[in-house]
CSV table of C-alpha atoms and ligand atoms in Angstrom, one decimal:
chain,number,residue,atom,x,y,z
H,292,MET,CA,135.2,84.8,206.9
H,293,ILE,CA,138.0,82.9,205.2
H,294,PRO,CA,136.5,79.8,203.6
H,295,ARG,CA,137.9,76.8,205.6
H,296,ILE,CA,138.7,74.8,202.5
H,297,LEU,CA,140.8,77.6,201.0
H,298,TYR,CA,142.7,78.2,204.2
H,299,LYS,CA,143.5,74.5,204.5
H,300,LYS,CA,144.7,74.5,200.9
H,301,LEU,CA,147.0,77.4,201.6
H,302,GLN,CA,148.3,75.7,204.7
H,303,GLY,CA,149.0,72.6,202.6
H,304,TYR,CA,151.2,74.7,200.3
H,305,GLY,CA,152.7,76.7,203.1
H,306,GLN,CA,151.2,79.9,201.7
H,307,GLU,CA,148.8,81.0,204.4
H,308,HIS,CA,150.8,84.2,205.0
H,309,LEU,CA,149.0,85.5,201.9
H,310,LEU,CA,146.0,86.1,204.2
H,311,ARG,CA,148.1,87.7,207.0
H,312,TYR,CA,146.3,91.0,206.8
H,313,TYR,CA,142.9,89.7,206.0
H,314,SER,CA,141.2,90.9,209.1
H,315,GLU,CA,142.5,94.5,208.5
H,316,LEU,CA,140.8,94.7,205.1
H,317,SER,CA,137.5,96.1,204.0
H,318,GLU,CA,134.9,93.6,202.9
H,319,ASP,CA,135.5,94.4,199.2
H,320,GLN,CA,139.2,94.0,199.6
H,321,GLN,CA,138.8,90.7,201.4
H,322,LYS,CA,136.6,89.4,198.5
H,323,ASP,CA,139.2,90.7,196.0
H,324,LEU,CA,142.1,89.1,197.8
H,325,LEU,CA,140.3,85.7,198.0
H,326,GLU,CA,139.6,85.8,194.3
H,327,GLN,CA,143.3,86.4,193.6
H,328,VAL,CA,144.3,83.6,195.9
H,329,LYS,CA,141.8,81.2,194.3
H,330,ASN,CA,143.3,81.9,190.9
H,331,ILE,CA,146.9,81.1,191.9
H,332,ASP,CA,148.5,77.9,190.4
H,333,PHE,CA,150.0,76.6,193.6
H,334,ASP,CA,151.3,73.5,192.0
H,335,LEU,CA,153.5,75.6,189.8
H,336,VAL,CA,155.1,77.2,192.9
H,337,ALA,CA,155.3,73.9,194.7
H,338,ASN,CA,157.3,72.5,191.8
H,339,LEU,CA,159.9,75.2,192.2
H,340,GLU,CA,162.9,73.0,193.0
H,341,ASN,CA,162.2,70.7,190.0
H,342,LEU,CA,161.7,73.6,187.6
H,343,LYS,CA,165.0,75.1,188.7
H,344,LYS,CA,166.8,72.0,187.4
H,345,GLY,CA,165.6,72.8,183.8
H,346,THR,CA,164.9,70.3,181.1
H,347,ALA,CA,167.4,68.0,179.5
H,348,LYS,CA,168.4,68.9,175.9
H,349,GLY,CA,168.3,66.5,173.0
H,350,GLU,CA,171.1,65.9,170.5
H,351,ILE,CA,172.4,69.3,169.3
H,352,SER,CA,173.8,69.8,165.8
H,353,PRO,CA,174.4,73.0,163.8
H,354,ILE,CA,171.7,74.5,161.6
H,355,GLY,CA,172.3,75.8,158.1
H,356,ALA,CA,171.8,79.5,157.8
H,357,LEU,CA,171.3,82.0,155.0
H,358,ASP,CA,174.4,84.1,155.6
H,359,LEU,CA,174.9,87.7,154.6
H,360,LYS,CA,176.6,86.8,151.3
H,361,GLU,CA,173.8,84.5,150.2
H,362,ILE,CA,171.1,87.0,151.2
H,363,GLU,CA,172.9,89.7,149.2
H,364,GLU,CA,173.0,87.5,146.1
H,365,LYS,CA,169.3,86.6,146.3
H,366,LYS,CA,168.1,89.9,147.7
H,367,ALA,CA,166.1,91.0,144.7
H,368,GLU,CA,164.1,87.8,144.6
H,369,PHE,CA,163.5,87.7,148.4
H,370,LEU,CA,162.5,91.4,148.3
H,371,ASN,CA,159.9,90.8,145.6
H,372,VAL,CA,158.3,87.8,147.4
H,373,GLY,CA,158.3,89.7,150.7
H,374,LEU,CA,156.8,92.9,149.3
H,375,GLU,CA,154.1,91.0,147.6
H,376,ALA,CA,153.1,89.3,150.9
H,377,LEU,CA,153.2,92.6,152.7
H,378,ALA,CA,151.2,94.4,150.0
H,379,LYS,CA,148.5,91.7,150.4
H,380,ARG,CA,148.6,92.2,154.2
H,381,LYS,CA,149.7,88.7,154.8
H,382,VAL,CA,152.1,89.7,157.5
H,383,ALA,CA,151.3,91.2,160.9
H,384,ALA,CA,153.8,92.4,163.4
H,385,VAL,CA,153.5,91.5,167.1
H,386,LEU,CA,155.3,93.8,169.5
H,387,LEU,CA,156.2,92.2,172.8
H,388,ALA,CA,155.9,95.0,175.3
H,389,GLY,CA,154.6,93.2,178.5
H,390,GLY,CA,158.0,92.9,180.2
H,391,GLN,CA,158.9,94.8,183.3
H,392,GLY,CA,162.4,95.8,182.2
H,393,SER,CA,163.7,95.2,185.8
H,394,ARG,CA,167.3,95.3,184.8
H,395,LEU,CA,166.9,98.7,183.3
H,396,GLY,CA,165.1,100.0,186.4
H,397,PHE,CA,162.8,102.3,184.4
H,398,ASP,CA,159.4,102.7,186.1
H,399,LEU,CA,157.3,103.4,183.0
H,400,PRO,CA,156.8,100.8,180.2
H,401,LYS,CA,160.2,100.3,178.5
H,402,GLY,CA,158.8,101.5,175.2
H,403,MET,CA,158.4,104.9,176.7
H,404,LEU,CA,162.1,105.3,177.4
H,405,ASN,CA,163.5,108.4,175.8
H,406,ILE,CA,166.4,107.3,173.6
H,407,GLY,CA,166.9,110.7,172.1
H,408,GLU,CA,169.6,113.1,173.1
H,409,LYS,CA,168.7,116.5,171.6
H,410,ILE,CA,165.2,115.4,170.5
H,411,GLU,CA,162.6,113.4,172.3
H,412,LEU,CA,162.4,110.0,170.8
H,413,SER,CA,160.9,107.0,172.6
H,414,LEU,CA,161.6,103.4,171.8
H,415,PHE,CA,158.0,103.0,170.8
H,416,GLU,CA,158.3,106.0,168.4
H,417,GLN,CA,161.5,104.6,166.8
H,418,LEU,CA,159.9,101.2,166.3
H,419,ILE,CA,156.9,102.8,164.6
H,420,LYS,CA,159.2,104.7,162.4
H,421,ASN,CA,160.9,101.5,161.4
H,422,LEU,CA,157.5,100.0,160.6
H,423,GLN,CA,156.5,103.1,158.6
H,424,ALA,CA,159.5,102.6,156.4
H,425,VAL,CA,158.2,99.1,155.5
H,426,GLU,CA,154.7,100.5,155.0
H,427,ALA,CA,156.1,103.0,152.5
H,428,GLN,CA,158.0,100.3,150.6
H,429,ALA,CA,155.1,97.9,150.5
H,430,GLY,CA,152.4,100.4,149.9
H,431,ALA,CA,150.3,98.9,152.7
H,432,THR,CA,150.0,99.3,156.5
H,433,VAL,CA,151.3,96.4,158.5
H,434,PRO,CA,148.8,95.3,161.1
H,435,LEU,CA,150.4,95.8,164.5
H,436,LEU,CA,149.5,93.9,167.6
H,437,ILE,CA,151.0,95.1,170.9
H,438,MET,CA,151.2,92.9,173.9
H,439,THR,CA,151.1,94.6,177.3
H,440,SER,CA,150.7,93.3,180.8
H,441,GLU,CA,148.2,94.3,183.5
H,442,LYS,CA,151.0,96.3,185.0
H,443,ASN,CA,151.6,98.6,182.0
H,444,ASP,CA,148.5,98.2,179.7
H,445,GLN,CA,146.7,101.4,180.6
H,446,VAL,CA,149.8,103.6,180.5
H,447,THR,CA,150.9,102.2,177.2
H,448,ARG,CA,147.5,102.7,175.5
H,449,GLU,CA,147.3,106.2,176.9
H,450,TYR,CA,150.7,107.0,175.6
H,451,PHE,CA,149.9,105.8,172.0
H,452,GLU,CA,146.7,107.8,172.1
H,453,GLU,CA,148.4,110.9,173.4
H,454,LYS,CA,151.1,110.6,170.7
H,455,GLU,CA,148.4,109.8,168.1
H,456,TYR,CA,150.1,106.6,167.3
H,457,PHE,CA,153.1,108.6,165.9
H,458,GLY,CA,151.2,108.9,162.6
H,459,TYR,CA,150.6,105.2,162.2
H,460,ASP,CA,147.0,104.2,161.2
H,461,LYS,CA,145.4,103.3,164.5
H,462,ASN,CA,142.8,101.2,162.7
H,463,PHE,CA,145.6,98.7,162.2
H,464,VAL,CA,146.8,98.6,165.8
H,465,ARG,CA,145.4,96.3,168.5
H,466,PHE,CA,146.5,95.9,172.1
H,467,PHE,CA,146.2,92.7,174.1
H,468,VAL,CA,147.2,91.8,177.6
H,469,GLN,CA,149.3,88.9,178.7
H,470,GLU,CA,148.7,86.7,181.6
H,471,MET,CA,150.4,86.9,185.1
H,472,ALA,CA,152.1,84.4,187.3
H,473,PRO,CA,152.9,84.6,191.1
H,474,ALA,CA,156.3,85.8,192.2
H,475,THR,CA,158.0,84.2,195.2
H,476,ASP,CA,160.9,84.7,197.6
H,477,TYR,CA,163.9,82.3,197.5
H,478,ASN,CA,162.0,79.8,199.6
H,479,GLY,CA,159.0,79.6,197.3
H,480,LYS,CA,156.8,81.8,199.5
H,481,ILE,CA,154.6,83.9,197.3
H,482,TYR,CA,155.1,87.6,198.0
H,483,LEU,CA,152.3,90.1,198.9
H,484,GLU,CA,152.6,93.4,197.1
H,485,GLU,CA,150.0,95.1,199.2
H,486,LYS,CA,147.9,93.9,202.1
H,487,ASP,CA,145.2,93.0,199.7
H,488,ARG,CA,147.3,92.2,196.6
H,489,VAL,CA,149.3,89.1,195.7
H,490,SER,CA,152.5,89.8,193.9
H,491,LEU,CA,152.0,88.8,190.3
H,492,SER,CA,154.3,89.4,187.3
H,493,PRO,CA,154.0,89.0,183.6
H,494,ASN,CA,154.4,85.3,182.8
H,495,GLY,CA,157.2,85.7,180.2
H,496,ASN,CA,156.9,86.4,176.5
H,497,GLY,CA,156.1,82.7,175.6
H,498,GLY,CA,152.4,83.2,176.3
H,499,TRP,CA,151.9,85.8,173.6
H,500,PHE,CA,150.0,83.6,171.2
H,501,SER,CA,147.5,82.2,173.8
H,502,SER,CA,147.0,85.7,175.2
H,503,LEU,CA,146.4,87.0,171.6
H,504,ILE,CA,143.8,84.2,171.2
H,505,ASN,CA,142.2,85.0,174.6
H,506,ALA,CA,141.8,88.6,173.5
H,507,GLY,CA,139.8,87.4,170.4
H,508,LEU,CA,142.5,88.6,167.9
H,509,LEU,CA,142.8,85.4,166.0
H,510,LYS,CA,139.5,86.1,164.3
H,511,TYR,CA,140.8,89.6,163.5
H,512,LEU,CA,143.9,88.2,161.9
H,513,HIS,CA,141.9,85.7,159.8
H,514,GLU,CA,139.5,88.5,158.6
H,515,LEU,CA,142.6,90.5,157.4
H,516,GLY,CA,143.9,87.4,155.7
H,517,VAL,CA,147.1,87.4,157.7
H,518,GLU,CA,149.3,84.3,157.2
H,519,TRP,CA,152.5,85.3,159.0
H,520,LEU,CA,153.3,86.8,162.4
H,521,ASN,CA,156.5,88.6,163.0
H,522,ILE,CA,157.3,88.7,166.7
H,523,PHE,CA,159.8,91.2,168.1
H,524,SER,CA,161.0,92.8,171.3
H,525,VAL,CA,160.4,96.4,172.4
H,526,ASP,CA,164.0,97.1,173.5
H,527,ASN,CA,165.9,97.2,170.2
H,528,PRO,CA,165.6,100.5,168.4
H,529,LEU,CA,167.3,99.1,165.3
H,530,GLN,CA,164.8,96.3,165.1
H,531,LYS,CA,163.5,95.9,161.5
H,532,MET,CA,160.0,94.4,161.7
H,533,ALA,CA,158.1,92.9,158.8
H,534,ASP,CA,161.4,93.2,156.9
H,535,PRO,CA,160.4,92.3,153.3
H,536,VAL,CA,163.7,90.5,152.6
H,537,PHE,CA,163.4,88.3,155.7
H,538,VAL,CA,159.7,87.6,155.0
H,539,GLY,CA,160.6,86.8,151.3
H,540,ALA,CA,163.4,84.5,152.2
H,541,THR,CA,161.3,82.6,154.7
H,542,ILE,CA,158.4,82.2,152.2
H,543,ALA,CA,160.6,81.5,149.2
H,544,GLY,CA,162.5,78.8,151.1
H,545,ASP,CA,159.2,77.1,152.1
H,546,PHE,CA,159.9,77.5,155.8
H,547,VAL,CA,157.2,77.6,158.5
H,548,SER,CA,159.2,79.9,160.8
H,549,GLY,CA,162.2,82.2,160.6
H,550,SER,CA,164.6,83.8,163.0
H,551,LYS,CA,166.9,86.7,162.5
H,552,VAL,CA,170.4,85.9,163.8
H,553,VAL,CA,173.7,87.7,164.2
H,554,ALA,CA,177.1,86.1,164.1
H,555,LYS,CA,178.4,85.9,167.6
H,556,ALA,CA,180.8,88.6,168.7
H,557,ASP,CA,182.9,85.9,170.4
H,558,PRO,CA,182.3,82.2,171.0
H,559,HIS,CA,181.3,82.9,174.6
H,560,GLU,CA,178.9,85.7,174.0
H,561,ARG,CA,175.8,85.3,176.2
H,562,VAL,CA,173.2,84.8,173.6
H,563,GLY,CA,170.8,82.0,172.7
H,564,VAL,CA,172.1,80.1,169.7
H,565,LEU,CA,169.9,78.8,166.9
H,566,CYS,CA,170.8,75.2,166.1
H,567,LEU,CA,169.1,71.8,165.6
H,568,GLU,CA,168.0,69.7,168.5
H,569,ASP,CA,167.1,66.1,167.6
H,570,GLY,CA,166.8,67.4,164.0
H,571,LYS,CA,164.3,70.2,164.9
H,572,PRO,CA,165.1,73.9,165.0
H,573,SER,CA,165.9,75.0,168.5
H,574,ILE,CA,167.4,77.8,170.5
H,575,VAL,CA,170.0,76.8,173.1
H,576,GLU,CA,171.0,79.2,175.8
H,577,TYR,CA,174.7,80.0,176.0
H,578,PHE,CA,175.0,78.2,179.3
H,579,GLU,CA,173.5,75.0,177.9
H,580,LEU,CA,176.1,74.6,175.2
H,581,PRO,CA,178.9,72.3,176.2
H,582,GLU,CA,182.4,74.0,176.0
H,583,GLU,CA,183.6,71.8,173.1
H,584,MET,CA,180.6,72.9,171.0
H,585,ILE,CA,181.1,76.5,171.8
H,586,GLU,CA,184.6,76.4,170.3
H,587,GLN,CA,183.9,74.1,167.4
H,588,ARG,CA,184.6,75.5,163.9
H,589,ASP,CA,184.0,74.4,160.3
H,590,GLU,CA,186.7,73.9,157.7
H,591,ASN,CA,186.7,77.7,157.0
H,592,GLY,CA,187.2,78.5,160.6
H,593,VAL,CA,183.7,79.7,161.2
H,594,LEU,CA,182.0,78.7,164.5
H,595,LEU,CA,179.6,75.8,164.0
H,596,TYR,CA,177.3,77.3,166.6
H,597,ASN,CA,177.7,80.9,165.4
H,598,TYR,CA,174.2,82.3,165.2
H,599,GLY,CA,172.8,84.2,168.1
H,600,VAL,CA,169.1,85.1,168.1
H,601,ILE,CA,167.9,88.8,168.5
H,602,LEU,CA,164.2,88.2,169.3
H,603,ASN,CA,162.8,88.7,165.8
H,604,TYR,CA,160.9,85.7,164.7
H,605,LEU,CA,158.5,84.8,161.9
H,606,PHE,CA,155.8,82.2,162.4
H,607,ARG,CA,153.3,80.8,159.9
H,608,LEU,CA,149.9,81.4,161.5
H,609,ASP,CA,148.5,78.0,160.6
H,610,ARG,CA,151.5,76.4,162.3
H,611,LEU,CA,150.9,78.4,165.4
H,612,GLU,CA,147.3,77.3,165.4
H,613,SER,CA,148.4,73.7,165.1
H,614,ILE,CA,150.4,73.9,168.3
H,615,ILE,CA,147.8,75.6,170.4
H,616,GLY,CA,147.9,74.1,173.9
H,617,ALA,CA,151.4,72.7,173.5
H,618,GLU,CA,153.3,73.2,176.7
H,619,LEU,CA,156.5,75.3,176.7
H,620,PRO,CA,159.3,74.8,179.2
H,621,LEU,CA,158.8,76.9,182.3
H,622,TYR,CA,161.8,78.9,183.6
H,623,VAL,CA,162.4,80.1,187.1
H,624,VAL,CA,164.0,83.5,186.8
H,625,GLU,CA,165.7,85.5,189.5
H,626,LYS,CA,164.3,89.1,189.6
H,627,LYS,CA,163.9,92.2,191.8
H,628,ILE,CA,160.4,91.9,193.2
H,629,PRO,CA,158.7,94.7,195.1
H,630,TYR,CA,157.0,93.3,198.2
H,631,LEU,CA,155.5,93.9,201.6
H,632,ASN,CA,157.9,92.9,204.4
H,633,GLU,CA,157.1,91.3,207.8
H,634,GLU,CA,156.3,94.7,209.2
H,635,GLY,CA,153.9,95.5,206.4
H,636,ASN,CA,156.2,98.0,204.7
H,637,TYR,CA,156.5,98.2,200.9
H,638,ILE,CA,160.0,97.4,199.8
H,639,LYS,CA,161.5,98.0,196.3
H,640,PRO,CA,164.6,95.9,196.3
H,641,GLU,CA,167.9,97.0,194.7
H,642,GLU,CA,169.0,93.4,194.3
H,643,ASN,CA,167.3,90.2,193.1
H,644,ASN,CA,165.2,88.8,195.9
H,645,GLY,CA,163.2,86.0,194.4
H,646,TYR,CA,161.7,84.2,191.5
H,647,LYS,CA,159.3,84.7,188.7
H,648,PHE,CA,157.9,82.0,186.4
H,649,GLU,CA,158.2,82.5,182.7
H,650,THR,CA,157.8,80.8,179.4
H,651,LEU,CA,159.7,82.1,176.4
H,652,VAL,CA,158.8,82.7,172.8
H,653,LEU,CA,162.1,81.2,171.7
H,654,ASP,CA,160.9,77.8,172.7
H,655,MET,CA,158.1,78.0,170.2
H,656,ILE,CA,160.8,77.6,167.5
H,657,ARG,CA,161.4,74.1,168.8
H,658,LEU,CA,157.7,73.3,168.0
H,659,MET,CA,158.2,74.2,164.3
H,660,ASP,CA,159.3,71.7,161.7
H,661,ASN,CA,161.9,74.1,160.2
H,662,CYS,CA,163.2,77.6,160.6
H,663,CYS,CA,164.9,80.0,158.2
H,664,ALA,CA,168.0,81.2,160.0
H,665,PHE,CA,168.5,84.6,158.5
H,666,GLU,CA,171.7,86.4,159.2
H,667,VAL,CA,171.7,90.2,159.7
H,668,GLU,CA,174.5,92.7,160.5
H,669,ARG,CA,174.7,93.2,164.2
H,670,GLU,CA,175.7,96.9,163.8
H,671,LYS,CA,172.6,97.6,161.7
H,672,GLU,CA,169.9,95.7,163.5
H,673,PHE,CA,170.9,94.8,167.0
H,674,ALA,CA,171.0,97.5,169.7
H,675,PRO,CA,169.3,96.0,172.7
H,676,ILE,CA,168.7,98.1,175.8
H,677,LYS,CA,168.6,95.8,178.8
H,678,ASN,CA,170.8,97.4,181.4
H,679,ALA,CA,171.0,100.9,183.0
H,680,THR,CA,174.7,101.1,182.2
H,681,GLY,CA,177.5,99.2,180.5
H,682,VAL,CA,176.8,96.3,178.1
H,683,ASP,CA,173.5,96.5,176.2
H,684,SER,CA,172.5,99.8,177.7
H,685,LEU,CA,171.0,103.1,176.4
H,686,GLU,CA,174.6,104.3,175.9
H,687,THR,CA,175.6,101.4,173.6
H,688,ALA,CA,172.3,101.6,171.8
H,689,ARG,CA,172.7,105.3,171.1
H,690,ALA,CA,176.2,104.8,169.7
H,691,LEU,CA,174.8,102.2,167.3
H,692,MET,CA,171.9,104.4,166.3
H,693,LYS,CA,174.3,107.2,165.5
H,694,LEU,CA,176.3,104.7,163.4
H,695,ASN,CA,173.1,104.2,161.5
H,696,LYS,CA,172.6,107.9,161.0
H,697,ILE,CA,169.5,108.1,163.2
H,698,GLU,CA,168.9,111.6,164.4
H,699,LEU,CA,169.0,111.7,168.2
T,150,LIG,P1,163.3,90.5,178.5
T,150,LIG,O1,163.6,89.1,178.5
T,150,LIG,O2,164.4,91.4,178.3
T,150,LIG,O3,162.5,90.9,179.8
T,150,LIG,O4,162.2,90.7,177.4
T,150,LIG,P2,162.1,92.2,180.5
T,150,LIG,O5,161.0,91.9,181.4
T,150,LIG,O6,161.7,93.3,179.4
T,150,LIG,O7,163.3,92.8,181.2
T,150,LIG,P3,164.1,92.3,182.5
T,150,LIG,O8,164.5,90.9,182.2
T,150,LIG,O9,163.1,92.3,183.7
T,150,LIG,O10,165.2,93.2,182.7
T,150,LIG,C1,162.3,90.6,176.0
T,150,LIG,C2,161.1,91.1,175.4
T,150,LIG,O11,160.0,90.3,175.8
T,150,LIG,C3,159.0,91.2,176.3
T,150,LIG,C4,159.7,92.4,176.8
T,150,LIG,O12,158.8,93.5,176.9
T,150,LIG,C5,160.8,92.5,175.7
T,150,LIG,O13,160.2,93.1,174.5
T,150,LIG,N1,158.3,90.5,177.5
T,150,LIG,C6,159.1,89.9,178.5
T,150,LIG,C7,157.0,90.4,177.5
T,150,LIG,O14,156.3,90.9,176.6
T,150,LIG,N2,156.4,89.8,178.6
T,150,LIG,C8,157.1,89.2,179.6
T,150,LIG,O15,156.5,88.7,180.5
T,150,LIG,C9,158.5,89.3,179.5
């Protein structure tokens, strides 16, 4: 029996179709489905139209950055400070690997994508290699926390086990699973994925810290004496994690957060730009910057809003703890969502067919008092693999990897 109160609630939200196949299910399946439905945040979905409008931005101004030249001049100092912190295990790396990579259209976890040509080399393996280089330099293993989602957790863990962590000390590796949010069609109706399964997707990379806490890993970090967390994405094989120079610059400058940035390829490049918003560090999406700001230049002809983020951030752990519970803006994102159609057939769409709800790690920068904008060379550190072909694809990433003499 469907509890009357629950059914009424569903009707109130126009979501009673979620129980369309209820009578066809076994008792266990029925129980399971009711449990899923009870856990849905229907207010979130009901607020869809408002959420789509986004939030108003404050007053935007440029942020001062450590540019390549300045970093080169102070490199020795930064390197010393960074290596000291790493040697004392004050820095842990957090790999965000909970995404679904829907643009790439690869069914396994994105980190398992083979980026090699003649050799087999997965994204995960390359990232571990990058971390091993730091380990060798600092003489200490960098603790690595890997965020997965319910959708890819098991496969990811099994993969690391099978590959014996690519030679990384598994005692310093921890996995944790991020939370999920419902996915809807364009009218806000939550999709069913199976007759007994509500369509849920990872709730964006903004929930990483609360998920890490829910997994009990804060205690672990404290026990290790970790003071900094370096967050980075899975899809950039040139990503340098726990980069001693970046760590050192952030510590030496007395910052509470840091962000690697690259100079924009052109003013209209579709990247989030690090700047100040009402005097606080903030990342503004390309479509949020007014045209006149996009083109604005300083007296040397350099764009005032020049620094694009590459999803490599540093956060001081105590500052993250001080913002626990702070709400992040929620984004409604168009995605391809597999679903059960009216006839009960499973459909894997080729085109976007609805919305997911996500918070983003970049909005945590806004909650920090300051941020070290640290410029890196795009060709050396930024080869994102987002799409199957064309811009930011495996092909473009391979070309950049070859440029950096990585054996493929
Ligand atoms: P993207 O924003 O590129 O999202 O993630 P995605 O899900 O991987 O790919 P698309 O948009 O569906 O094509 C940037 C980083 O954040 C992680 C991803 O794994 C990637 O490292 N991420 C994203 C999560 O860990 N969880 C999420 O819910 C979303």
